[in-house]
Amino acid sequence: STYPSELSIESQSVSSSANLLTSENSNDSNYKKKIVRFVLSLVVVFAVVMERTSFKLMVDEYPSYRFILMQLVLLFYIMFSSLCTSFRALNERSLSRDFFYLPMFDVFKIAVLESIQMILMYISASKVEPFFIVVLIQPSLCLSPLFAFRKLTPSQAKGTFLLIVGILASMLPLLLYSESYPKSVICCFVYFLSVFPAALAECLKEKMICTHEIAIDPKNFNLAVCLFQLFFVLLCSPFIYKFQWLGSSWNSYPEINSFWDAFREGWECILGGKPSVCSSFLGLQLALIHTISAISLGVCLEYIVSKGDSLNQSLKLAHISLNFGIFVAVLFLLGYSWSDWDRASFQSWGQIASVFVGSFFVLCGVVMFRRVEGDVAGILTTANRKYHHVKLSHQISEDTNGS
Protein backbone atom coordinates (compact mmCIF):
# COMPACT_ATOMS: atom_id res chain seq x y z
CA SER A 1 0.00 0.00 0.00
CA THR A 2 1.01 3.62 -0.59
CA TYR A 3 0.73 6.22 2.15
CA PRO A 4 -1.09 9.52 1.44
CA SER A 5 2.14 11.42 1.97
CA GLU A 6 3.79 9.37 -0.75
CA LEU A 7 0.83 10.00 -3.07
CA SER A 8 1.14 13.72 -2.43
CA ILE A 9 4.86 13.67 -3.17
CA GLU A 10 4.27 11.72 -6.40
CA SER A 11 1.48 14.06 -7.57
CA GLN A 12 3.64 17.09 -6.80
CA SER A 13 6.49 15.52 -8.75
CA VAL A 14 4.23 14.84 -11.76
CA SER A 15 2.77 18.34 -11.54
CA SER A 16 6.18 20.00 -11.37
CA SER A 17 7.39 17.88 -14.32
CA ALA A 18 4.35 18.92 -16.33
CA ASN A 19 4.87 22.57 -15.43
CA LEU A 20 8.54 22.32 -16.39
CA LEU A 21 7.62 20.71 -19.71
CA THR A 22 5.00 23.39 -20.39
CA SER A 23 7.51 26.11 -19.51
CA GLU A 24 10.10 24.61 -21.85
CA ASN A 25 7.54 24.39 -24.68
CA SER A 26 6.50 27.99 -24.03
CA ASN A 27 10.14 29.13 -24.07
CA ASP A 28 10.73 27.26 -27.35
CA SER A 29 7.62 28.81 -28.84
CA ASN A 30 8.65 32.32 -27.77
CA TYR A 31 12.15 31.74 -29.11
CA LYS A 32 10.77 30.64 -32.48
CA LYS A 33 8.48 33.69 -32.59
CA LYS A 34 11.42 35.98 -31.91
CA ILE A 35 13.43 34.32 -34.69
CA VAL A 36 10.51 34.72 -37.11
CA ARG A 37 10.05 38.39 -36.19
CA PHE A 38 13.78 39.02 -36.58
CA VAL A 39 13.82 37.41 -40.03
CA LEU A 40 10.74 39.41 -41.03
CA SER A 41 12.46 42.59 -39.83
CA LEU A 42 15.37 41.86 -42.17
CA VAL A 43 12.89 41.24 -44.98
CA VAL A 44 11.31 44.64 -44.26
CA VAL A 45 14.72 46.34 -44.56
CA PHE A 46 15.46 44.55 -47.82
CA ALA A 47 11.96 45.26 -49.19
CA VAL A 48 12.23 49.00 -48.48
CA VAL A 49 15.57 49.18 -50.31
CA MET A 50 14.38 47.12 -53.29
CA GLU A 51 11.04 48.95 -53.57
CA ARG A 52 12.62 52.42 -53.76
CA THR A 53 15.58 51.33 -55.89
CA SER A 54 13.49 49.42 -58.44
CA PHE A 55 11.14 52.41 -58.71
CA LYS A 56 14.01 54.77 -59.55
CA LEU A 57 15.55 52.31 -62.01
CA MET A 58 12.19 51.87 -63.75
CA VAL A 59 11.57 55.57 -64.36
CA ASP A 60 15.20 56.10 -65.43
CA GLU A 61 15.15 53.23 -67.92
CA TYR A 62 11.79 54.17 -69.45
CA PRO A 63 11.39 57.95 -69.23
CA SER A 64 9.09 58.03 -72.28
CA TYR A 65 6.82 55.23 -71.07
CA ARG A 66 6.26 55.99 -67.42
CA PHE A 67 2.50 56.09 -67.94
CA ILE A 68 2.76 52.46 -69.11
CA LEU A 69 4.84 51.51 -66.06
CA MET A 70 2.07 52.79 -63.77
CA GLN A 71 -0.45 50.53 -65.49
CA LEU A 72 1.93 47.56 -65.37
CA VAL A 73 2.63 47.97 -61.65
CA LEU A 74 -1.10 48.22 -60.86
CA LEU A 75 -1.81 45.13 -62.97
CA PHE A 76 0.79 43.19 -60.98
CA TYR A 77 -0.77 44.43 -57.73
CA ILE A 78 -4.22 43.32 -58.87
CA MET A 79 -2.88 39.94 -59.98
CA PHE A 80 -1.18 39.17 -56.66
CA SER A 81 -4.06 40.54 -54.57
CA SER A 82 -6.57 38.48 -56.58
CA LEU A 83 -4.48 35.34 -56.09
CA CYS A 84 -4.37 35.89 -52.31
CA THR A 85 -8.11 36.58 -52.12
CA SER A 86 -8.97 33.58 -54.33
CA PHE A 87 -6.71 31.25 -52.36
CA ARG A 88 -8.38 32.24 -49.11
CA ALA A 89 -11.85 31.91 -50.65
CA LEU A 90 -11.02 28.38 -51.86
CA ASN A 91 -9.75 27.41 -48.41
CA GLU A 92 -12.94 28.69 -46.83
CA ARG A 93 -14.98 26.93 -49.59
CA SER A 94 -16.92 30.12 -50.22
CA LEU A 95 -16.35 33.55 -51.70
CA SER A 96 -15.37 35.97 -48.98
CA ARG A 97 -18.18 38.47 -48.40
CA ASP A 98 -15.79 41.00 -46.88
CA PHE A 99 -14.90 42.35 -50.31
CA PHE A 100 -18.52 43.15 -51.20
CA TYR A 101 -19.18 44.75 -47.81
CA LEU A 102 -16.36 47.27 -48.16
CA PRO A 103 -17.54 50.92 -48.12
CA MET A 104 -16.86 51.34 -51.83
CA PHE A 105 -17.36 55.09 -52.03
CA ASP A 106 -14.73 55.63 -49.33
CA VAL A 107 -12.45 53.12 -51.06
CA PHE A 108 -12.90 55.02 -54.33
CA LYS A 109 -11.91 58.33 -52.70
CA ILE A 110 -8.81 56.72 -51.22
CA ALA A 111 -7.95 55.21 -54.61
CA VAL A 112 -8.26 58.60 -56.34
CA LEU A 113 -5.93 60.23 -53.80
CA GLU A 114 -3.39 57.42 -54.09
CA SER A 115 -3.62 57.61 -57.89
CA ILE A 116 -2.85 61.34 -57.76
CA GLN A 117 0.08 60.58 -55.48
CA MET A 118 1.29 57.92 -57.93
CA ILE A 119 0.91 60.24 -60.95
CA LEU A 120 2.88 63.04 -59.28
CA MET A 121 5.67 60.63 -58.39
CA TYR A 122 5.93 58.96 -61.79
CA ILE A 123 5.84 62.11 -63.94
CA SER A 124 8.62 63.74 -61.89
CA ALA A 125 10.84 60.91 -60.61
CA SER A 126 13.15 60.55 -63.62
CA LYS A 127 14.57 64.06 -63.08
CA VAL A 128 14.74 63.75 -59.29
CA GLU A 129 18.08 62.91 -57.68
CA PRO A 130 18.01 59.24 -56.55
CA PHE A 131 18.34 59.88 -52.79
CA PHE A 132 15.44 62.39 -52.96
CA ILE A 133 13.24 59.45 -53.98
CA VAL A 134 13.36 58.40 -50.32
CA VAL A 135 13.96 61.72 -48.56
CA LEU A 136 11.20 63.86 -50.08
CA ILE A 137 8.33 61.49 -49.25
CA GLN A 138 9.01 61.32 -45.51
CA PRO A 139 6.97 64.47 -44.59
CA SER A 140 3.81 62.42 -45.19
CA LEU A 141 4.49 61.07 -41.68
CA CYS A 142 3.81 64.41 -40.00
CA LEU A 143 1.08 65.54 -42.42
CA SER A 144 -1.23 62.59 -41.65
CA PRO A 145 -1.90 63.54 -37.99
CA LEU A 146 -2.10 67.23 -38.90
CA PHE A 147 -4.78 66.58 -41.53
CA ALA A 148 -6.64 64.43 -38.98
CA PHE A 149 -6.51 67.36 -36.49
CA ARG A 150 -4.59 65.29 -33.95
CA LYS A 151 -2.21 66.95 -31.56
CA LEU A 152 1.39 65.89 -32.09
CA THR A 153 3.26 64.31 -29.20
CA PRO A 154 6.51 66.03 -28.11
CA SER A 155 8.63 63.49 -30.00
CA GLN A 156 6.45 63.90 -33.11
CA ALA A 157 6.82 67.70 -32.95
CA LYS A 158 10.61 67.36 -32.68
CA GLY A 159 10.63 64.85 -35.53
CA THR A 160 8.60 67.22 -37.72
CA PHE A 161 11.07 70.03 -37.05
CA LEU A 162 14.04 67.80 -37.92
CA LEU A 163 12.31 66.63 -41.11
CA ILE A 164 11.76 70.23 -42.27
CA VAL A 165 15.35 71.20 -41.48
CA GLY A 166 16.72 68.08 -43.20
CA ILE A 167 14.74 68.57 -46.40
CA LEU A 168 15.69 72.26 -46.63
CA ALA A 169 19.37 71.41 -46.03
CA SER A 170 19.41 68.64 -48.65
CA MET A 171 17.58 70.86 -51.14
CA LEU A 172 19.88 73.84 -50.50
CA PRO A 173 22.25 73.17 -53.46
CA LEU A 174 19.30 72.95 -55.86
CA LEU A 175 17.72 76.12 -54.47
CA LEU A 176 20.98 78.12 -54.59
CA TYR A 177 21.85 76.99 -58.11
CA SER A 178 18.33 76.64 -59.50
CA GLU A 179 19.35 78.18 -62.85
CA SER A 180 21.75 75.25 -63.36
CA TYR A 181 19.11 72.60 -62.55
CA PRO A 182 15.73 74.05 -63.65
CA LYS A 183 14.20 70.65 -64.46
CA SER A 184 15.41 69.11 -61.20
CA VAL A 185 13.96 71.93 -59.09
CA ILE A 186 10.53 71.71 -60.75
CA CYS A 187 10.47 67.90 -60.63
CA CYS A 188 11.58 67.79 -56.97
CA PHE A 189 8.79 70.22 -56.08
CA VAL A 190 6.17 68.12 -57.93
CA TYR A 191 7.54 64.91 -56.36
CA PHE A 192 7.31 66.54 -52.92
CA LEU A 193 3.67 67.48 -53.59
CA SER A 194 2.84 63.76 -53.69
CA VAL A 195 3.01 63.63 -49.88
CA PHE A 196 -0.22 65.64 -49.58
CA PRO A 197 -2.59 63.17 -51.31
CA ALA A 198 -0.74 60.34 -49.52
CA ALA A 199 -1.41 61.94 -46.12
CA LEU A 200 -5.05 62.67 -47.01
CA ALA A 201 -5.53 59.05 -48.10
CA GLU A 202 -4.18 57.88 -44.76
CA CYS A 203 -6.65 60.13 -42.92
CA LEU A 204 -9.53 58.75 -44.97
CA LYS A 205 -8.45 55.18 -44.10
CA GLU A 206 -8.59 55.95 -40.40
CA LYS A 207 -11.92 57.75 -40.75
CA MET A 208 -13.37 54.87 -42.77
CA ILE A 209 -12.44 52.31 -40.12
CA CYS A 210 -13.64 54.48 -37.23
CA THR A 211 -16.92 55.42 -38.94
CA HIS A 212 -17.94 52.02 -40.24
CA GLU A 213 -16.37 50.02 -37.41
CA ILE A 214 -15.78 46.92 -39.48
CA ALA A 215 -12.81 44.61 -39.43
CA ILE A 216 -11.36 45.38 -42.87
CA ASP A 217 -9.23 42.68 -44.43
CA PRO A 218 -6.08 44.31 -45.90
CA LYS A 219 -6.00 42.00 -48.94
CA ASN A 220 -9.58 42.77 -49.95
CA PHE A 221 -9.05 46.45 -49.28
CA ASN A 222 -5.86 46.59 -51.37
CA LEU A 223 -7.52 44.71 -54.24
CA ALA A 224 -10.45 47.15 -54.32
CA VAL A 225 -8.13 50.17 -54.16
CA CYS A 226 -5.94 48.83 -56.99
CA LEU A 227 -8.94 48.17 -59.23
CA PHE A 228 -10.17 51.74 -58.79
CA GLN A 229 -6.63 53.05 -59.22
CA LEU A 230 -6.17 51.24 -62.53
CA PHE A 231 -9.44 52.68 -63.82
CA PHE A 232 -8.43 56.22 -62.77
CA VAL A 233 -4.89 55.91 -64.18
CA LEU A 234 -6.16 54.61 -67.53
CA LEU A 235 -8.58 57.51 -67.65
CA CYS A 236 -5.76 59.99 -66.99
CA SER A 237 -3.18 58.30 -69.24
CA PRO A 238 -3.22 60.98 -72.00
CA PHE A 239 -2.60 63.67 -69.39
CA ILE A 240 0.20 61.61 -67.77
CA TYR A 241 1.76 60.96 -71.19
CA LYS A 242 1.86 64.67 -72.02
CA PHE A 243 3.30 65.79 -68.67
CA GLN A 244 6.06 63.18 -68.54
CA TRP A 245 8.23 65.93 -70.06
CA LEU A 246 7.77 68.05 -66.95
CA GLY A 247 10.29 70.90 -66.76
CA SER A 248 10.89 71.08 -70.51
CA SER A 249 9.77 73.99 -72.66
CA TRP A 250 6.10 73.79 -73.66
CA ASN A 251 7.03 73.20 -77.31
CA SER A 252 8.83 70.00 -76.26
CA TYR A 253 5.64 68.47 -74.83
CA PRO A 254 4.14 65.80 -77.12
CA GLU A 255 0.76 66.24 -78.78
CA ILE A 256 -2.16 64.32 -77.31
CA ASN A 257 -2.99 62.83 -80.74
CA SER A 258 0.28 60.86 -80.59
CA PHE A 259 -0.84 59.15 -77.39
CA TRP A 260 -2.15 55.94 -78.97
CA ASP A 261 1.04 55.37 -80.93
CA ALA A 262 3.07 55.87 -77.77
CA PHE A 263 0.67 53.60 -75.85
CA ARG A 264 1.19 50.76 -78.35
CA GLU A 265 4.95 51.27 -78.60
CA GLY A 266 5.29 51.48 -74.82
CA TRP A 267 3.64 48.11 -74.21
CA GLU A 268 5.61 46.52 -77.06
CA CYS A 269 8.82 47.95 -75.63
CA ILE A 270 8.19 46.80 -72.06
CA LEU A 271 7.09 43.34 -73.20
CA GLY A 272 10.20 43.07 -75.41
CA GLY A 273 8.48 43.15 -78.79
CA LYS A 274 9.94 46.26 -80.44
CA PRO A 275 13.73 46.66 -79.97
CA SER A 276 13.98 49.74 -82.20
CA VAL A 277 12.32 52.04 -79.65
CA CYS A 278 13.81 50.48 -76.50
CA SER A 279 17.10 51.15 -74.80
CA SER A 280 16.43 48.44 -72.22
CA PHE A 281 14.25 45.37 -71.75
CA LEU A 282 14.11 45.37 -67.95
CA GLY A 283 10.70 47.03 -67.57
CA LEU A 284 8.78 43.85 -66.83
CA GLN A 285 11.38 42.55 -64.38
CA LEU A 286 11.76 45.88 -62.54
CA ALA A 287 7.99 46.32 -62.25
CA LEU A 288 7.68 42.79 -60.88
CA ILE A 289 10.48 43.36 -58.33
CA HIS A 290 8.90 46.67 -57.33
CA THR A 291 5.48 45.06 -56.80
CA ILE A 292 6.76 42.01 -54.91
CA SER A 293 8.89 44.24 -52.65
CA ALA A 294 5.93 46.48 -51.79
CA ILE A 295 3.61 43.53 -51.12
CA SER A 296 6.26 41.76 -49.02
CA LEU A 297 6.75 44.95 -47.02
CA GLY A 298 3.03 45.17 -46.23
CA VAL A 299 2.68 41.46 -45.36
CA CYS A 300 5.72 41.43 -43.06
CA LEU A 301 4.68 44.60 -41.26
CA GLU A 302 1.16 43.28 -40.78
CA TYR A 303 2.53 40.08 -39.22
CA ILE A 304 4.97 41.96 -36.97
CA VAL A 305 2.30 44.33 -35.70
CA SER A 306 -0.55 41.84 -35.27
CA LYS A 307 1.38 38.83 -33.91
CA GLY A 308 3.55 40.55 -31.30
CA ASP A 309 3.24 40.04 -27.55
CA SER A 310 2.26 43.67 -27.02
CA LEU A 311 1.23 46.52 -29.30
CA ASN A 312 4.02 48.82 -28.14
CA GLN A 313 6.76 46.23 -28.65
CA SER A 314 5.37 45.31 -32.07
CA LEU A 315 5.31 48.97 -33.09
CA LYS A 316 8.86 49.51 -31.92
CA LEU A 317 10.13 46.53 -33.91
CA ALA A 318 8.23 47.61 -37.02
CA HIS A 319 9.50 51.17 -36.75
CA ILE A 320 13.10 50.11 -36.16
CA SER A 321 12.94 47.90 -39.27
CA LEU A 322 11.46 50.70 -41.37
CA ASN A 323 13.91 53.30 -40.08
CA PHE A 324 16.91 51.10 -40.83
CA GLY A 325 15.47 50.25 -44.25
CA ILE A 326 15.15 53.97 -45.08
CA PHE A 327 18.73 54.55 -43.92
CA VAL A 328 20.08 51.74 -46.14
CA ALA A 329 17.93 52.91 -49.06
CA VAL A 330 19.32 56.46 -48.80
CA LEU A 331 22.90 55.15 -48.78
CA PHE A 332 22.18 52.83 -51.69
CA LEU A 333 20.61 55.58 -53.79
CA LEU A 334 23.40 58.02 -52.93
CA GLY A 335 25.80 55.45 -54.35
CA TYR A 336 23.63 55.11 -57.45
CA SER A 337 23.52 58.91 -57.81
CA TRP A 338 27.31 59.17 -57.84
CA SER A 339 27.99 56.00 -59.80
CA ASP A 340 27.90 58.17 -62.94
CA TRP A 341 29.82 61.24 -61.77
CA ASP A 342 29.19 63.21 -64.98
CA ARG A 343 25.44 62.81 -64.54
CA ALA A 344 25.35 63.66 -60.82
CA SER A 345 23.92 67.09 -60.00
CA PHE A 346 25.90 67.52 -56.77
CA GLN A 347 29.65 67.36 -57.36
CA SER A 348 31.31 69.97 -55.14
CA TRP A 349 32.26 69.10 -51.56
CA GLY A 350 29.93 71.77 -50.21
CA GLN A 351 26.97 70.31 -52.09
CA ILE A 352 27.85 66.77 -51.01
CA ALA A 353 28.16 67.88 -47.36
CA SER A 354 24.76 69.60 -47.58
CA VAL A 355 23.18 66.43 -48.93
CA PHE A 356 24.67 64.25 -46.18
CA VAL A 357 23.73 66.69 -43.41
CA GLY A 358 20.19 67.03 -44.78
CA SER A 359 19.75 63.28 -45.13
CA PHE A 360 21.03 62.79 -41.57
CA PHE A 361 18.48 65.28 -40.19
CA VAL A 362 15.68 63.64 -42.18
CA LEU A 363 16.57 60.20 -40.81
CA CYS A 364 16.77 61.58 -37.27
CA GLY A 365 13.38 63.21 -37.78
CA VAL A 366 11.84 59.94 -38.96
CA VAL A 367 13.28 58.06 -35.95
CA MET A 368 12.08 60.77 -33.54
CA PHE A 369 8.61 60.93 -35.08
CA ARG A 370 8.11 57.18 -34.85
CA ARG A 371 9.04 56.90 -31.18
CA VAL A 372 6.28 55.03 -29.39
CA GLU A 373 5.03 57.02 -26.42
CA GLY A 374 2.27 56.00 -24.07
CA ASP A 375 -0.16 53.23 -24.82
CA VAL A 376 -0.51 53.63 -28.59
CA ALA A 377 1.70 56.66 -29.27
CA GLY A 378 -1.24 58.88 -30.19
CA ILE A 379 -1.40 57.08 -33.53
CA LEU A 380 -4.86 55.59 -33.22
CA THR A 381 -8.16 57.43 -33.06
CA THR A 382 -10.22 54.53 -31.72
CA ALA A 383 -9.91 52.48 -28.56
CA ASN A 384 -11.21 49.28 -30.12
CA ARG A 385 -8.24 46.90 -30.20
CA LYS A 386 -9.67 44.54 -32.81
CA TYR A 387 -9.04 47.19 -35.49
CA HIS A 388 -5.53 48.10 -34.35
CA HIS A 389 -3.49 45.73 -36.48
CA VAL A 390 -5.37 46.62 -39.67
CA LYS A 391 -4.98 50.36 -39.11
CA LEU A 392 -1.36 50.14 -38.13
CA SER A 393 -0.40 47.88 -41.01
CA HIS A 394 -1.92 50.37 -43.45
CA GLN A 395 -0.31 53.31 -41.71
CA ILE A 396 3.17 51.78 -41.60
CA SER A 397 2.93 50.69 -45.21
CA GLU A 398 1.99 54.23 -46.21
CA ASP A 399 5.12 55.55 -44.49
CA THR A 400 7.17 54.11 -47.36
CA ASN A 401 4.62 54.79 -50.11
CA GLY A 402 4.74 51.19 -51.34
CA SER A 403 1.22 51.06 -52.58
Steps between C-alpha positions, in 0.01 A plus 500: 500500500601862441472760774318830429823690553665295228204563268531872564872495426441305177221734383716803577785343305274432199354850522841666517621288205196604299552865590867475404408339168238768432751772588759350266244478217396860565864614496559313172189655351603851607850442366362390163271805489794729568701334222208540258454867592873563461504339155192700400672818620791427266252438219342840572841670470574321174150571363527874571834518317381294202166683472658847481796391287291309245265799473787736416654254254164456326438870439863553393495213251164594347460878522270508195273220621444576865124510448526137383708405805223628729248274328738203512570541872127525579429191289760306699344624825155389386634162389670423832212637709249294299709186549511555878126569519414200279726267697333599825153467346583147379627403845181628658296324224306819437557843352598742772219750558739753652589635157138580411434660839782752465382865504568542129450875480763554770728249327455690173599831663810339648586349161469839327733663754754219471477519120577873513793424728621234255462732198697780667779259589526333160491815285778663705722217628731464199642851554517469879834416661493133613533564876210751483280206398512395866560832676224714348213263583568483874296815592184295440568365851432834668227613258269205577433595866480869409232435237314285755513793749692293754738666739860394447687342789825672609712246311282541189537880516879466527502249215297737281747781567797277413327383181445860384859597579637188328302549180595869477868415560504223238317722251730798564737433204205478260342817639826700488587387148148465361602654165740207449236235581162645390347160419621346826355782711157478334494119512611489866221743589238290315637179657477663844136594433417128490517487881177701530263253327685217679433660840136573411452138391635383834253725684212362295608143587486577870167680465355212298593244765380717789172594329398160370657300783559190293797269505645577156713230344815663353508269196142577399553868567819514291334312213207744492732802516719366217200434276377857544854631457546319169173644371601854605854469359373370165258790488782748566758331275496768224562769761780294662656435158510871417644612835776239513717775348454712811752785519560518125388791285133480400593441135680180605181347643350233271162544334208308647417351157827303515388329820369179342819443304703550816260273692552216250876551475534521878335163561697341215821643643437385857390154386811473279328508162646811335879540547525808277334730755649344815829567670433229758282193547486500880159666538308182574760370745538833684123544529469147637780557755342831600158339553628195689713723726204724586268205567765323710549819700128522579465129587804497730396817680148368548637180656744688725233737627215251543693199636717672761469449875402863553397785272779730616774241449361408158494866398855554617627202301310608189627856527860394559484279189352780290745760629800280425356415158468872417858558616635219278285617208639855526858369502428268209343775290779744586740243358283466190489880464879526497568183304491717186692807617437697179125460544491585872357843582698543823875484441666761722595413858267767635204354312588146608531611865160672478342183365649282775406744777146534363456125465628451856245749638220336301589156637520638854161663449346173382644312801380771741153516346450125523593472867224313679375699797224398735257223425465540123721803432206722408484320166154351531170684516294210634531295816370180344797262492357264239563765232851591614704263287312589181539874556862478598596274212348749256661794674848347511476391139406854400813632672705356213245568225512140377148487376 
